N, CA and C of each residue as an Amber inpcrd file, in Angstrom:
protein
   654
 -76.5970000  65.4300000 -10.7340000 -76.2260000  64.0100000 -10.7020000
 -76.6400000  63.3920000  -9.3740000 -77.2440000  62.2150000  -9.4340000
 -77.7090000  61.5570000  -8.2200000 -76.5370000  60.9660000  -7.4270000
 -76.6370000  61.0340000  -6.1100000 -75.6290000  60.4220000  -5.2520000
 -75.8790000  58.9300000  -5.1580000 -74.8360000  58.1670000  -4.8090000
 -74.9600000  56.7090000  -4.7230000 -75.9800000  56.2870000  -3.6710000
 -76.2170000  57.1570000  -2.6920000 -77.1760000  56.8340000  -1.6340000
 -78.5880000  57.2790000  -1.9650000 -78.7750000  57.8460000  -3.1630000
 -80.1180000  58.2630000  -3.5710000 -81.0390000  57.0490000  -3.5750000
 -82.2620000  57.1680000  -3.0510000 -83.1820000  56.0170000  -3.0060000
 -83.3890000  55.3450000  -4.3550000 -83.3170000  56.1160000  -5.4360000
 -83.5140000  55.5330000  -6.7630000 -82.3470000  54.6340000  -7.1840000
 -81.2070000  54.7690000  -6.5010000 -80.0210000  54.0040000  -6.8600000
 -79.6730000  52.9180000  -5.8400000 -80.4250000  52.8440000  -4.7610000
 -80.0780000  51.9220000  -3.6750000 -79.8920000  50.4720000  -4.1440000
 -80.7960000  49.8910000  -4.9490000 -80.5930000  48.4850000  -5.3490000
 -79.2650000  48.2670000  -6.0730000 -78.8620000  49.2520000  -6.8620000
 -77.6510000  49.0950000  -7.6590000 -76.4000000  49.3960000  -6.8400000
 -76.5160000  50.3060000  -5.8900000 -75.3950000  50.5660000  -4.9830000
 -75.1330000  49.3420000  -4.1130000 -76.2090000  48.7270000  -3.6100000
 -76.0590000  47.5180000  -2.7840000 -75.4480000  46.3850000  -3.6050000
 -75.9520000  46.1870000  -4.8270000 -75.4230000  45.1270000  -5.6850000
 -73.9470000  45.3480000  -5.9820000 -73.5750000  46.5890000  -6.2560000
 -72.1710000  46.8970000  -6.5090000 -71.3000000  46.6500000  -5.2920000
 -71.8220000  46.9770000  -4.1100000 -71.0670000  46.7250000  -2.8880000
 -70.8520000  45.2410000  -2.6360000 -71.8960000  44.4390000  -2.8570000
 -71.7680000  42.9910000  -2.6850000 -70.7560000  42.4310000  -3.6740000
 -70.8250000  42.9020000  -4.9120000 -69.8860000  42.4480000  -5.9320000
 -68.4440000  42.7530000  -5.5220000 -68.2080000  43.9700000  -5.0620000
 -66.8600000  44.3560000  -4.6460000 -66.3880000  43.4990000  -3.4740000
 -67.3110000  43.2020000  -2.5470000 -66.9550000  42.3570000  -1.4110000
 -66.5740000  40.9550000  -1.8350000 -67.3320000  40.3760000  -2.7730000
 -67.0240000  39.0200000  -3.2540000 -65.6740000  38.9800000  -3.9610000
 -65.3970000  40.0080000  -4.7680000 -64.1080000  40.0740000  -5.4580000
 -62.9720000  40.1550000  -4.4390000 -63.1560000  40.9630000  -3.3990000
 -62.1150000  41.1130000  -2.3840000 -61.8900000  39.8150000  -1.6190000
 -62.9750000  39.1210000  -1.2650000 -62.8490000  37.8540000  -0.5340000
 -62.1140000  36.8170000  -1.3680000 -62.4840000  36.7040000  -2.6510000
 -61.8260000  35.7260000  -3.5340000 -60.3550000  36.0780000  -3.7200000
 -60.0410000  37.3690000  -3.8490000 -58.6500000  37.7900000  -4.0290000
 -57.8120000  37.4380000  -2.7990000 -58.3470000  37.7070000  -1.6120000
 -57.6180000  37.3840000  -0.3730000 -57.4460000  35.8800000  -0.2390000
 -58.4940000  35.1240000  -0.5680000 -58.4270000  33.6620000  -0.4700000
 -57.3510000  33.1070000  -1.3950000 -57.2520000  33.6410000  -2.6080000
 -56.2420000  33.1670000  -3.5520000 -54.8380000  33.4870000  -3.0640000
 -54.6730000  34.6380000  -2.4110000 -53.3670000  35.0250000  -1.8870000
 -52.8900000  34.0380000  -0.8250000 -53.8200000  33.5290000   0.0020000
 -53.4410000  32.6020000   1.0690000 -53.5330000  31.1440000   0.6130000
 -53.7670000  30.9310000  -0.6790000 -53.6970000  29.5890000  -1.2250000
 -54.9860000  28.8120000  -1.2570000 -56.1050000  29.4850000  -1.2230000
 -57.4010000  28.8170000  -1.3040000 -58.2380000  29.4800000  -2.3880000
 -59.3980000  28.8960000  -2.6760000 -60.3160000  29.4820000  -3.6500000
 -61.7320000  29.3650000  -3.1250000 -62.3360000  30.5040000  -2.8030000
 -63.7290000  30.5030000  -2.3530000 -64.6250000  29.9720000  -3.4590000
 -64.2980000  30.3360000  -4.7030000 -65.0920000  29.8680000  -5.8320000
 -65.0830000  28.3430000  -5.9110000 -63.9090000  27.7430000  -5.7210000
 -63.8260000  26.2870000  -5.7500000 -64.6160000  25.6360000  -4.6340000
 -64.5690000  26.2310000  -3.4500000 -65.3280000  25.6830000  -2.3280000
 -66.8240000  25.7690000  -2.5640000 -67.2730000  26.8980000  -3.1160000
 -68.7070000  27.0570000  -3.4080000 -69.1600000  26.0050000  -4.4070000
 -68.3570000  25.7810000  -5.4580000 -68.7160000  24.7680000  -6.4490000
 -68.8020000  23.3860000  -5.8130000 -67.9220000  23.0920000  -4.8550000
 -67.9650000  21.8010000  -4.1720000 -69.2090000  21.6810000  -3.3060000
 -69.5490000  22.7320000  -2.5900000 -70.7180000  22.6820000  -1.7100000
 -71.9800000  22.3940000  -2.5050000 -72.1070000  23.0360000  -3.6710000
 -73.2980000  22.8380000  -4.4830000 -73.1600000  21.6850000  -5.4590000
 -71.9370000  21.1550000  -5.5870000 -71.6630000  20.0460000  -6.4970000
 -72.2130000  20.3320000  -7.8820000 -71.8030000  21.4780000  -8.4580000
 -72.3470000  21.8810000  -9.7490000 -71.3910000  21.6600000 -10.8990000
 -70.1740000  21.1770000 -10.6280000 -69.2550000  20.9740000 -11.7330000
 -69.6000000  19.6920000 -12.4570000 -69.3840000  19.6990000 -13.7710000
 -69.6020000  18.5040000 -14.5600000 -71.0470000  18.0890000 -14.6640000
 -71.9830000  19.0200000 -14.3540000 -73.3890000  18.7150000 -14.5390000
 -74.0270000  18.0230000 -13.3760000 -73.3920000  17.9990000 -12.1840000
 -73.9670000  17.3510000 -11.0130000 -74.5450000  18.4040000 -10.0860000
 -75.5400000  18.0000000  -9.3170000 -76.1050000  18.8810000  -8.3160000
 -77.0800000  19.8840000  -8.9080000 -77.7130000  20.6560000  -8.0210000
 -78.6530000  21.7040000  -8.3900000 -79.7120000  21.1880000  -9.3670000
 -80.2600000  20.0170000  -9.0380000 -81.3570000  19.4990000  -9.8360000
 -80.9510000  18.9190000 -11.1580000 -79.7940000  18.2630000 -11.2150000
 -79.2850000  17.7510000 -12.4750000 -80.1490000  16.6580000 -13.0700000
 -81.1350000  16.1600000 -12.3000000 -81.9460000  15.0730000 -12.8140000
 -83.0980000  15.5540000 -13.6800000 -83.3680000  16.8570000 -13.7510000
 -84.5220000  17.3440000 -14.5040000 -84.1020000  18.3900000 -15.5100000
 -84.4550000  18.1690000 -16.7960000 -84.0400000  19.0950000 -17.8420000
 -85.1990000  19.4990000 -18.7410000 -86.4540000  19.3200000 -18.2790000
 -87.5620000  19.6950000 -19.1320000 -87.6820000  21.2060000 -19.1900000
 -88.3100000  21.6830000 -20.2570000 -88.4380000  23.1230000 -20.4710000
 -89.1340000  23.7870000 -19.2960000 -88.5430000  24.8440000 -18.7830000
 -89.1340000  25.5670000 -17.6750000 -88.6550000  25.1000000 -16.3200000
 -87.8930000  23.9940000 -16.2630000 -87.3920000  23.5170000 -14.9810000
 -86.2440000  24.4100000 -14.5210000 -85.9820000  24.4740000 -13.2140000
 -84.8570000  25.2810000 -12.7290000 -83.5460000  24.8950000 -13.3800000
 -83.3500000  23.5850000 -13.6140000 -82.1090000  23.1290000 -14.2170000
 -81.9320000  23.7010000 -15.6170000 -83.0320000  23.7680000 -16.3890000
 -82.9520000  24.2970000 -17.7440000 -82.4920000  25.7500000 -17.7190000
 -83.0580000  26.5410000 -16.8170000 -82.6720000  27.9490000 -16.7320000
 -81.2490000  28.1020000 -16.2270000 -80.8400000  27.2850000 -15.2490000
 -79.4690000  27.3500000 -14.7510000 -78.4810000  26.9730000 -15.8460000
 -78.8400000  25.9660000 -16.6250000 -77.9890000  25.5690000 -17.7370000
 -77.9100000  26.6830000 -18.7820000 -79.0310000  27.3990000 -18.9880000
 -79.0820000  28.4630000 -19.9910000 -78.0950000  29.5800000 -19.6690000
 -77.8720000  29.8440000 -18.3780000 -76.8980000  30.8720000 -17.9970000
 -75.5310000  30.2660000 -17.7180000 -75.3550000  28.9950000 -18.1080000
 -74.0480000  28.3290000 -18.0990000 -73.5240000  28.0010000 -16.7070000
 -74.4160000  27.8180000 -15.7590000 -73.9540000  27.3830000 -14.4520000
 -73.4480000  25.9470000 -14.5880000 -72.3080000  25.6540000 -13.9990000
 -71.6530000  24.3650000 -14.1620000 -70.5080000  24.4460000 -15.1530000
 -70.6060000  25.3650000 -16.1160000 -69.5070000  25.6080000 -17.0540000
 -68.6210000  26.7460000 -16.5690000 -69.1760000  27.5930000 -15.7230000
 -68.4460000  28.7190000 -15.1410000 -68.5630000  28.6090000 -13.6260000
 -67.4790000  28.8320000 -12.8750000 -67.5780000  28.7880000 -11.4140000
 -68.7170000  29.6800000 -10.9080000 -69.4830000  29.1590000  -9.9500000
 -70.6790000  29.8580000  -9.4860000 -70.3610000  31.2580000  -8.9740000
 -69.2590000  31.4160000  -8.2530000 -68.9300000  32.7350000  -7.7010000
 -68.6330000  33.7350000  -8.8130000 -67.9550000  33.3000000  -9.8710000
 -67.6880000  34.1870000 -11.0030000 -68.9890000  34.5690000 -11.6800000
 -69.8840000  33.6020000 -11.8510000 -71.1860000  33.8930000 -12.4500000
 -71.9350000  34.9270000 -11.6230000 -71.9000000  34.7870000 -10.2970000
 -72.5970000  35.7300000  -9.4240000 -71.9790000  37.1230000  -9.5170000
 -70.6520000  37.1960000  -9.5690000 -69.9770000  38.4910000  -9.6770000
 -70.3400000  39.1760000 -10.9940000 -70.3500000  38.4070000 -12.0890000
 -70.7150000  38.9730000 -13.3910000 -72.1550000  39.4780000 -13.3730000
 -73.0590000  38.6940000 -12.7700000 -74.4690000  39.1000000 -12.6970000
 -74.6220000  40.3970000 -11.9020000 -73.9610000  40.4870000 -10.7640000
 -74.0510000  41.6930000  -9.9410000 -73.4570000  42.8990000 -10.6660000
 -72.3450000  42.6760000 -11.3670000 -71.7080000  43.7760000 -12.1010000
 -72.6240000  44.2890000 -13.2040000 -73.2200000  43.3650000 -13.9650000
 -74.1110000  43.7770000 -15.0560000 -75.3360000  44.5000000 -14.5100000
 -75.9140000  43.9610000 -13.4460000 -77.0940000  44.5850000 -12.8400000
 -76.7630000  45.9990000 -12.3580000 -75.5990000  46.1610000 -11.7500000
 -75.1840000  47.4750000 -11.2490000 -74.9930000  48.4680000 -12.3840000
 -74.2660000  48.0570000 -13.4140000 -73.9880000  48.9580000 -14.5380000
 -75.2730000  49.3460000 -15.2590000 -76.1180000  48.3670000 -15.5390000
 -77.3680000  48.6760000 -16.2330000 -78.2660000  49.5650000 -15.3800000
 -78.2880000  49.3090000 -14.0920000 -79.1270000  50.1190000 -13.2110000
 -78.7030000  51.5700000 -13.1820000 -77.4030000  51.8100000 -13.0260000
 -76.9190000  53.1910000 -13.0300000 -77.1840000  53.8570000 -14.3790000
 -76.9780000  53.0940000 -15.4650000 -77.1820000  53.6710000 -16.7960000
 -78.6510000  54.0400000 -17.0200000 -79.5470000  53.1450000 -16.6310000
 -80.9750000  53.4080000 -16.7930000 -81.3920000  54.6580000 -16.0250000
 -80.9430000  54.7560000 -14.7930000 -81.3310000  55.9040000 -13.9810000
 -80.6850000  57.1960000 -14.4680000 -79.4590000  57.0910000 -14.9900000
 -78.8040000  58.2920000 -15.5200000 -79.5490000  58.8240000 -16.7350000
 -79.9490000  57.9230000 -17.6380000 -80.6910000  58.3420000 -18.8310000
 -82.0620000  58.8860000 -18.4420000 -82.7440000  58.1830000 -17.5380000
 -84.0740000  58.6410000 -17.1080000 -84.0060000  60.0010000 -16.4440000
 -82.9790000  60.2070000 -15.6180000 -82.8310000  61.4850000 -14.9270000
 -82.5360000  62.6070000 -15.9160000 -81.7630000  62.2920000 -16.9630000
 -81.4360000  63.3170000 -17.9620000 -82.6440000  63.6640000 -18.8200000
 -83.5000000  62.6780000 -19.0880000 -84.6690000  62.9090000 -19.9470000
 -85.7950000  63.5910000 -19.1820000 -86.1270000  63.0350000 -18.0150000
 -87.2610000  63.5950000 -17.2630000 -87.0090000  63.5210000 -15.7630000
 -87.0190000  62.2930000 -15.2180000 -86.7950000  62.0820000 -13.7910000
 -86.4130000  60.6170000 -13.5880000 -85.7180000  60.3050000 -12.5000000
 -85.3490000  58.9100000 -12.2480000 -86.5900000  58.0280000 -12.1300000
 -86.4650000  56.7890000 -12.5670000 -87.5420000  55.8240000 -12.4130000
 -87.6340000  55.3790000 -10.9550000 -88.8000000  54.9180000 -10.5150000
 -88.8640000  54.2870000  -9.1930000 -87.8470000  53.1470000  -9.1220000
 -87.2570000  52.9550000  -7.9640000 -86.1810000  51.9770000  -7.8210000
 -86.6110000  50.5820000  -8.2570000 -87.8420000  50.1750000  -7.8940000
 -88.3170000  48.8350000  -8.2420000 -88.4320000  48.6690000  -9.7500000
 -88.9640000  49.6730000 -10.4280000 -89.1290000  49.6000000 -11.8760000
 -87.7630000  49.5710000 -12.5710000 -86.8450000  50.3820000 -12.0910000
 -85.4980000  50.3920000 -12.6730000 -84.7970000  49.0490000 -12.4410000
 -85.0380000  48.4410000 -11.2690000 -84.4190000  47.1440000 -10.9680000
 -84.9310000  46.0660000 -11.9140000 -86.2400000  46.0840000 -12.1960000
 -86.8170000  45.1050000 -13.1300000 -86.2180000  45.2910000 -14.5230000
 -86.0930000  46.5340000 -14.9640000 -85.5110000  46.8070000 -16.2800000
 -84.0560000  46.3650000 -16.3320000 -83.3050000  46.6460000 -15.2750000
 -81.8920000  46.2480000 -15.2300000 -81.7540000  44.7330000 -15.2260000
 -82.6560000  44.0550000 -14.4980000 -82.6210000  42.6010000 -14.4570000
 -82.9060000  42.0160000 -15.8350000 -83.8570000  42.6280000 -16.5500000
 -84.1780000  42.1590000 -17.8890000 -82.9950000  42.2510000 -18.8420000
 -82.1490000  43.2460000 -18.6620000 -80.9490000  43.3840000 -19.4820000
 -79.8130000  42.5040000 -18.9750000 -79.8080000  42.2320000 -17.6720000
 -78.7280000  41.4520000 -17.0680000 -78.7440000  40.0030000 -17.5180000
 -79.9290000  39.3920000 -17.5980000 -80.0160000  37.9560000 -17.8900000
 -79.3820000  37.6020000 -19.2300000 -79.7660000  38.2240000 -20.3540000
 -79.1010000  37.8670000 -21.6150000 -77.6220000  38.2430000 -21.6320000
 -77.2830000  39.3370000 -20.9510000 -75.8710000  39.7190000 -20.8700000
 -75.0770000  38.6760000 -20.1070000 -75.6770000  38.1470000 -19.0450000
 -75.0190000  37.1180000 -18.2430000 -74.7640000  35.8750000 -19.0910000
 -75.7630000  35.4760000 -19.8760000 -75.5900000  34.2990000 -20.7340000
 -74.4390000  34.5070000 -21.7200000 -74.4200000  35.6600000 -22.3870000
 -73.3680000  35.9160000 -23.3710000 -71.9910000  35.9880000 -22.7100000
 -71.9380000  36.6450000 -21.5500000 -70.6540000  36.8020000 -20.8560000
 -70.1140000  35.4730000 -20.3710000 -70.9860000  34.6530000 -19.7720000
 -70.5110000  33.3840000 -19.2230000 -70.1300000  32.3990000 -20.3220000
 -70.7530000  32.5020000 -21.4870000 -70.3390000  31.6520000 -22.6070000
 -68.9120000  31.9850000 -23.0080000 -68.5870000  33.2750000 -23.0250000
 -67.2200000  33.6870000 -23.3500000 -66.2500000  33.2340000 -22.2680000
 -66.6320000  33.4390000 -21.0030000 -65.7620000  33.0490000 -19.8950000
 -65.5280000  31.5470000 -19.8980000 -66.5700000  30.7700000 -20.1930000
 -66.4450000  29.3110000 -20.2030000 -65.4140000  28.8510000 -21.2220000
 -65.2970000  29.5780000 -22.3290000 -64.3000000  29.2130000 -23.3370000
 -62.8910000  29.5820000 -22.8970000 -62.7860000  30.5750000 -22.0160000
 -61.4680000  31.0390000 -21.5790000 -60.9390000  30.2680000 -20.3740000
 -61.8600000  29.7470000 -19.5510000 -61.4500000  29.0430000 -18.3290000
 -61.3890000  27.5620000 -18.6160000 -60.2180000  26.9180000 -18.4540000
 -60.1510000  25.4720000 -18.6480000 -60.9150000  24.7690000 -17.5430000
 -61.7910000  23.8450000 -17.9130000 -62.5930000  23.1110000 -16.9450000
 -62.1760000  21.6600000 -16.9580000 -61.8750000  21.1210000 -15.8190000
 -61.4790000  19.7190000 -15.7200000 -62.7070000  18.8420000 -15.8010000
 -62.6430000  17.7940000 -16.6210000 -63.7640000  16.8880000 -16.7770000
 -63.4870000  15.5900000 -16.0230000 -64.5080000  15.0360000 -15.3560000
 -64.3470000  13.7690000 -14.6600000 -65.3520000  12.7430000 -15.1320000
 -66.4060000  13.1760000 -15.8260000 -67.4790000  12.2580000 -16.1490000
 -67.1530000  11.3510000 -17.3380000 -66.0920000  11.6450000 -18.1260000
 -65.7810000  10.8290000 -19.2940000 -65.0230000   9.5650000 -18.9290000
 -64.5370000   9.4680000 -17.7050000 -63.7490000   8.3300000 -17.2650000
 -64.3550000   7.7850000 -15.9760000 -64.4360000   6.4700000 -15.8740000
 -64.9000000   5.8460000 -14.6430000 -63.9740000   6.2800000 -13.5080000
 -64.5450000   6.8710000 -12.4630000 -63.7120000   7.4360000 -11.3990000
 -62.8960000   6.3800000 -10.6660000 -63.3450000   5.1340000 -10.6600000
 -62.5420000   4.0830000 -10.0330000 -61.2000000   3.9140000 -10.7370000
 -61.1290000   4.4030000 -11.9720000 -59.8870000   4.3530000 -12.7560000
 -58.7590000   5.1050000 -12.0510000 -59.0980000   6.0820000 -11.2080000
 -58.0850000   6.9270000 -10.5930000 -57.5070000   6.3360000  -9.2990000
 -58.1320000   5.2960000  -8.7620000 -57.5860000   4.6670000  -7.5600000
 -56.2240000   4.0670000  -7.9020000 -55.2370000   4.3890000  -7.0700000
 -53.8770000   3.9250000  -7.3140000 -53.0140000   4.9140000  -8.0670000
 -53.5860000   6.0520000  -8.4400000 -52.8230000   7.0580000  -9.1730000
 -52.3140000   8.1550000  -8.2350000 -51.2670000   8.8300000  -8.7030000
 -50.6870000   9.9450000  -7.9610000 -51.4110000  11.2260000  -8.3680000
 -51.7670000  12.0390000  -7.3850000 -52.4550000  13.3060000  -7.6280000
 -51.7650000  14.4050000  -6.8370000 -52.1030000  15.6350000  -7.1610000
 -51.5690000  16.7960000  -6.4340000 -52.7090000  17.5370000  -5.7700000
 -52.5300000  17.8970000  -4.5090000 -53.5560000  18.6270000  -3.7630000
 -53.6060000  20.0610000  -4.2820000 -54.7460000  20.4500000  -4.8180000
 -54.9050000  21.8060000  -5.3550000 -55.7850000  22.6860000  -4.4830000
 -56.5870000  22.0730000  -3.6170000 -57.4290000  22.8320000  -2.6970000
 -57.4100000  22.0880000  -1.3660000 -56.6830000  22.6100000  -0.4190000
 -56.4830000  21.8880000   0.8290000 -56.2700000  22.8370000   1.9880000
 -55.7860000  22.3010000   3.0980000 -55.2620000  20.9350000   3.2530000
 -56.3620000  19.8840000   3.2880000 -55.9740000  18.6360000   2.9710000
 -56.9080000  17.5270000   3.0700000 -56.8980000  16.9930000   4.4920000
 -58.0810000  16.8400000   5.0720000 -58.1960000  16.2070000   6.3830000
 -59.4220000  15.3060000   6.3490000 -59.9770000  14.9950000   7.5280000
 -61.1490000  14.1200000   7.5680000 -62.4660000  14.9020000   7.5500000
 -62.3810000  16.2090000   7.3520000 -63.5800000  17.0400000   7.3160000
 -64.1120000  17.1880000   5.9000000 -64.4590000  18.4240000   5.5400000
 -64.9970000  18.6820000   4.2020000 -63.9650000  18.3150000   3.1500000
 -64.3930000  17.7080000   2.0480000 -63.4270000  17.3040000   1.0200000
 -62.6790000  18.4940000   0.4370000 -61.4200000  18.2620000   0.1280000
 -60.6350000  19.2230000  -0.6250000 -60.6370000  18.8140000  -2.0850000
 -59.6190000  19.2270000  -2.8070000 -59.5810000  18.9390000  -4.2350000
 -58.1690000  18.5360000  -4.6460000 -58.0870000  17.5380000  -5.5180000
 -56.8010000  17.1010000  -6.0580000 -56.8940000  17.0840000  -7.5750000
 -55.7460000  17.1830000  -8.2120000 -55.6880000  17.1020000  -9.6720000
 -54.8660000  15.8790000 -10.0650000 -55.4060000  15.1240000 -11.0060000
 -54.7610000  13.8820000 -11.4270000 -54.8960000  13.7560000 -12.9410000
 -53.9810000  13.0320000 -13.5650000 -54.0560000  12.7890000 -15.0040000
 -54.4590000  11.3430000 -15.2640000 -55.2920000  11.1630000 -16.2840000
 -55.6930000   9.8100000 -16.6380000 -54.6620000   9.1900000 -17.5880000
 -54.9580000   7.9990000 -18.0720000 -54.0150000   7.3040000 -18.9250000
 -53.7750000   7.9820000 -20.2570000 -54.6380000   8.9360000 -20.6260000
 -54.4860000   9.6680000 -21.8870000 -53.8220000  11.0250000 -21.6900000
 -53.4430000  11.3230000 -20.4450000 -52.7960000  12.5980000 -20.1640000
 -53.7360000  13.7400000 -19.8880000 -55.0470000  13.4560000 -19.8270000
 -56.0210000  14.5080000 -19.5370000 -56.0760000  14.7890000 -18.0430000
 -56.2070000  16.0560000 -17.6920000 -56.2420000  16.4640000 -16.2950000
 -57.6660000  16.3970000 -15.7580000 -57.8180000  15.8890000 -14.5210000
 -59.1260000  15.7780000 -13.8810000 -59.0420000  16.3590000 -12.4690000
 -60.1120000  16.9890000 -12.0460000 -60.2020000  17.5600000 -10.7070000
 -61.1540000  16.7030000  -9.8870000 -60.6740000  16.1940000  -8.7540000
 -61.4360000  15.2440000  -7.9460000 -61.5450000  15.7230000  -6.5110000
 -62.6220000  15.3390000  -5.8390000 -62.8010000  15.6380000  -4.4190000
 -62.1130000  14.5600000  -3.5990000 -61.4350000  14.9690000  -2.5280000
 -60.6630000  13.9950000  -1.7500000 -60.5540000  14.4070000  -0.2890000
 -60.3880000  13.3890000   0.5610000 -60.0970000  13.5800000   1.9820000
 -58.8410000  12.7870000   2.3380000 -58.2150000  13.1720000   3.4440000
 -57.1090000  12.3720000   3.9610000 -57.6530000  11.0820000   4.5660000
 -56.8510000  10.0320000   4.5250000 -57.2530000   8.7620000   5.1110000
 -57.4750000   8.9220000   6.6120000 -58.3560000   8.1200000   7.2060000
 -58.6070000   8.2110000   8.6480000 -57.3120000   8.0690000   9.4400000
 -57.2410000   8.8120000  10.5360000 -56.0810000   8.7770000  11.4550000
 -54.7990000   9.3090000  10.8260000 -54.9080000   9.9510000   9.6720000
 -53.7370000  10.5710000   9.0470000 -53.7380000  12.0710000   9.3400000
 -52.5630000  12.6810000   9.4640000 -52.5330000  14.1430000   9.6560000
 -52.9760000  14.8560000   8.3930000 -53.2920000  16.1230000   8.5340000
 -53.7240000  16.9240000   7.3910000 -52.6320000  16.9620000   6.3260000
 -53.0370000  16.9150000   5.0820000 -52.0910000  16.9140000   3.9590000
 -52.1230000  18.2950000   3.3150000 -50.9950000  19.0120000   3.3090000
 -50.9990000  20.4010000   2.8090000 -51.2380000  20.4860000   1.3100000
 -51.6180000  21.6850000   0.8840000 -51.7780000  21.9620000  -0.5340000
 -50.4470000  21.7930000  -1.2460000 -50.4930000  21.3780000  -2.5130000
 -49.3360000  21.1480000  -3.3900000 -48.6010000  19.8470000  -3.0880000
 -49.0800000  19.0810000  -2.0940000 -48.4720000  17.7840000  -1.7920000
 -48.9460000  16.7410000  -2.7910000 -48.0490000  15.8330000  -3.1760000
 -48.4320000  14.7120000  -4.0220000 -48.9800000  13.5930000  -3.1380000
 -50.1090000  13.0430000  -3.5490000 -50.7790000  12.0180000  -2.7480000
 -51.0940000  10.8050000  -3.6180000 -51.2990000   9.6820000  -2.9560000
 -51.7310000   8.4580000  -3.6180000 -53.2100000   8.2540000  -3.3140000
 -54.0230000   8.0900000  -4.3370000 -55.4590000   7.8550000  -4.1520000
 -55.6690000   6.3660000  -3.9000000 -56.1330000   6.0310000  -2.6960000
 -56.1870000   4.6240000  -2.2920000 -57.5990000   4.0530000  -2.2460000
 -58.6080000   4.9220000  -2.3010000 -59.9760000   4.4200000  -2.1850000
 -60.9330000   5.4470000  -2.7820000 -62.0960000   4.9780000  -3.2260000
 -63.1080000   5.8610000  -3.7950000 -64.4760000   5.4010000  -3.3380000
 -65.2160000   6.3040000  -2.7040000 -66.5630000   5.9630000  -2.2440000
 -67.3960000   7.2320000  -2.1620000 -68.6140000   7.1580000  -2.6840000
 -69.5290000   8.2940000  -2.5930000 -69.0440000   9.5420000  -3.2870000
 -68.2610000   9.3870000  -4.3570000 -67.7810000  10.5470000  -5.0950000
 -66.5920000  11.2390000  -4.4680000 -66.0480000  10.6870000  -3.3790000
 -64.9010000  11.2800000  -2.6910000 -63.7790000  10.2460000  -2.6120000
 -62.5620000  10.6730000  -2.9150000 -61.4040000   9.7900000  -2.8530000
 -60.7200000   9.9040000  -1.4900000 -60.0830000   8.8260000  -1.0890000
 -59.2760000   8.8100000   0.1280000 -57.8220000   8.8720000  -0.3090000
 -57.0540000   9.7770000   0.2890000 -55.6760000  10.0180000  -0.1380000
 -54.7040000   9.8630000   1.0140000 -53.5100000   9.4020000   0.6860000
 -52.4000000   9.3510000   1.6390000 -51.2000000  10.0010000   0.9690000
 -50.2580000  10.5490000   1.7370000 -49.0640000  11.1350000   1.1020000
 -48.3550000  10.0970000   0.2510000 -47.9220000  10.4900000  -0.9430000
 -47.2620000   9.5680000  -1.8490000 -45.8150000   9.3460000  -1.4190000
 -45.3590000   8.1260000  -1.5490000 -43.9560000   7.8150000  -1.2400000
 -43.0520000   8.5490000  -2.2240000 -41.8390000   8.8550000  -1.7900000
 -40.9360000   9.6280000  -2.6100000 -40.6170000   8.9290000  -3.9240000
 -40.4840000   7.5950000  -3.9100000 -40.1610000   6.8950000  -5.1530000
 -41.3300000   6.9660000  -6.1430000 -42.5600000   6.9410000  -5.6250000
 -43.7250000   7.0640000  -6.4920000 -43.8080000   8.4550000  -7.0940000
 -43.5170000   9.4770000  -6.2710000 -43.5540000  10.8480000  -6.7310000
 -42.5060000  11.0870000  -7.8200000 -41.3260000  10.4950000  -7.6330000
 -40.2600000  10.6680000  -8.6080000 -40.6160000  10.0330000  -9.9410000
 -41.2250000   8.8450000  -9.8940000 -41.6020000   8.1650000 -11.1290000
 -42.7550000   8.8770000 -11.8120000 -43.5970000   9.5450000 -10.9890000
 -44.7400000  10.2960000 -11.5220000 -44.2500000  11.5320000 -12.2570000
């Protein structure tokens, strides 16, 4: 049996290590009240079909391929973890079978074969995950509709730096996830705080702590 450090297994050992590291980072972040996956999605602005070349959908364009593997429907970090896991498993399996039959394949050739199996597996897996993970939609409602509404900070604290995330319900009771910052000259607003959305510009809302009477009525 080949050791994990065998040259024929190096690409898959490295991929497995990266996958384990990402899982550990996300787990620690969730314990302390944050989500690395949510931050990554905000940086790339891939939720709801925005960002990563959303303006081009012709056959063969990067956007078409990204859409094919369901990026935007599944958090990017989860998609990456699934891809690394599939690549690792297929790589070890390919080399185990090759070693049992004759000899291990060259690492590069095994990596290409594993990648070929990973892509369709990734598509099938992320389609299933997308059905299991509730995704908040914002594009069906004019975002100015949310100004004046009470929201809850779900990814914070909110300050004047990088936008955090708040959750708000529209007039139909549907939940929406929005990017938000604290109003200028306001202190940071902790996670789980109820806020009033007072302004909207450039896809980011400005929030202030909600008054107690507003929170109670909400």
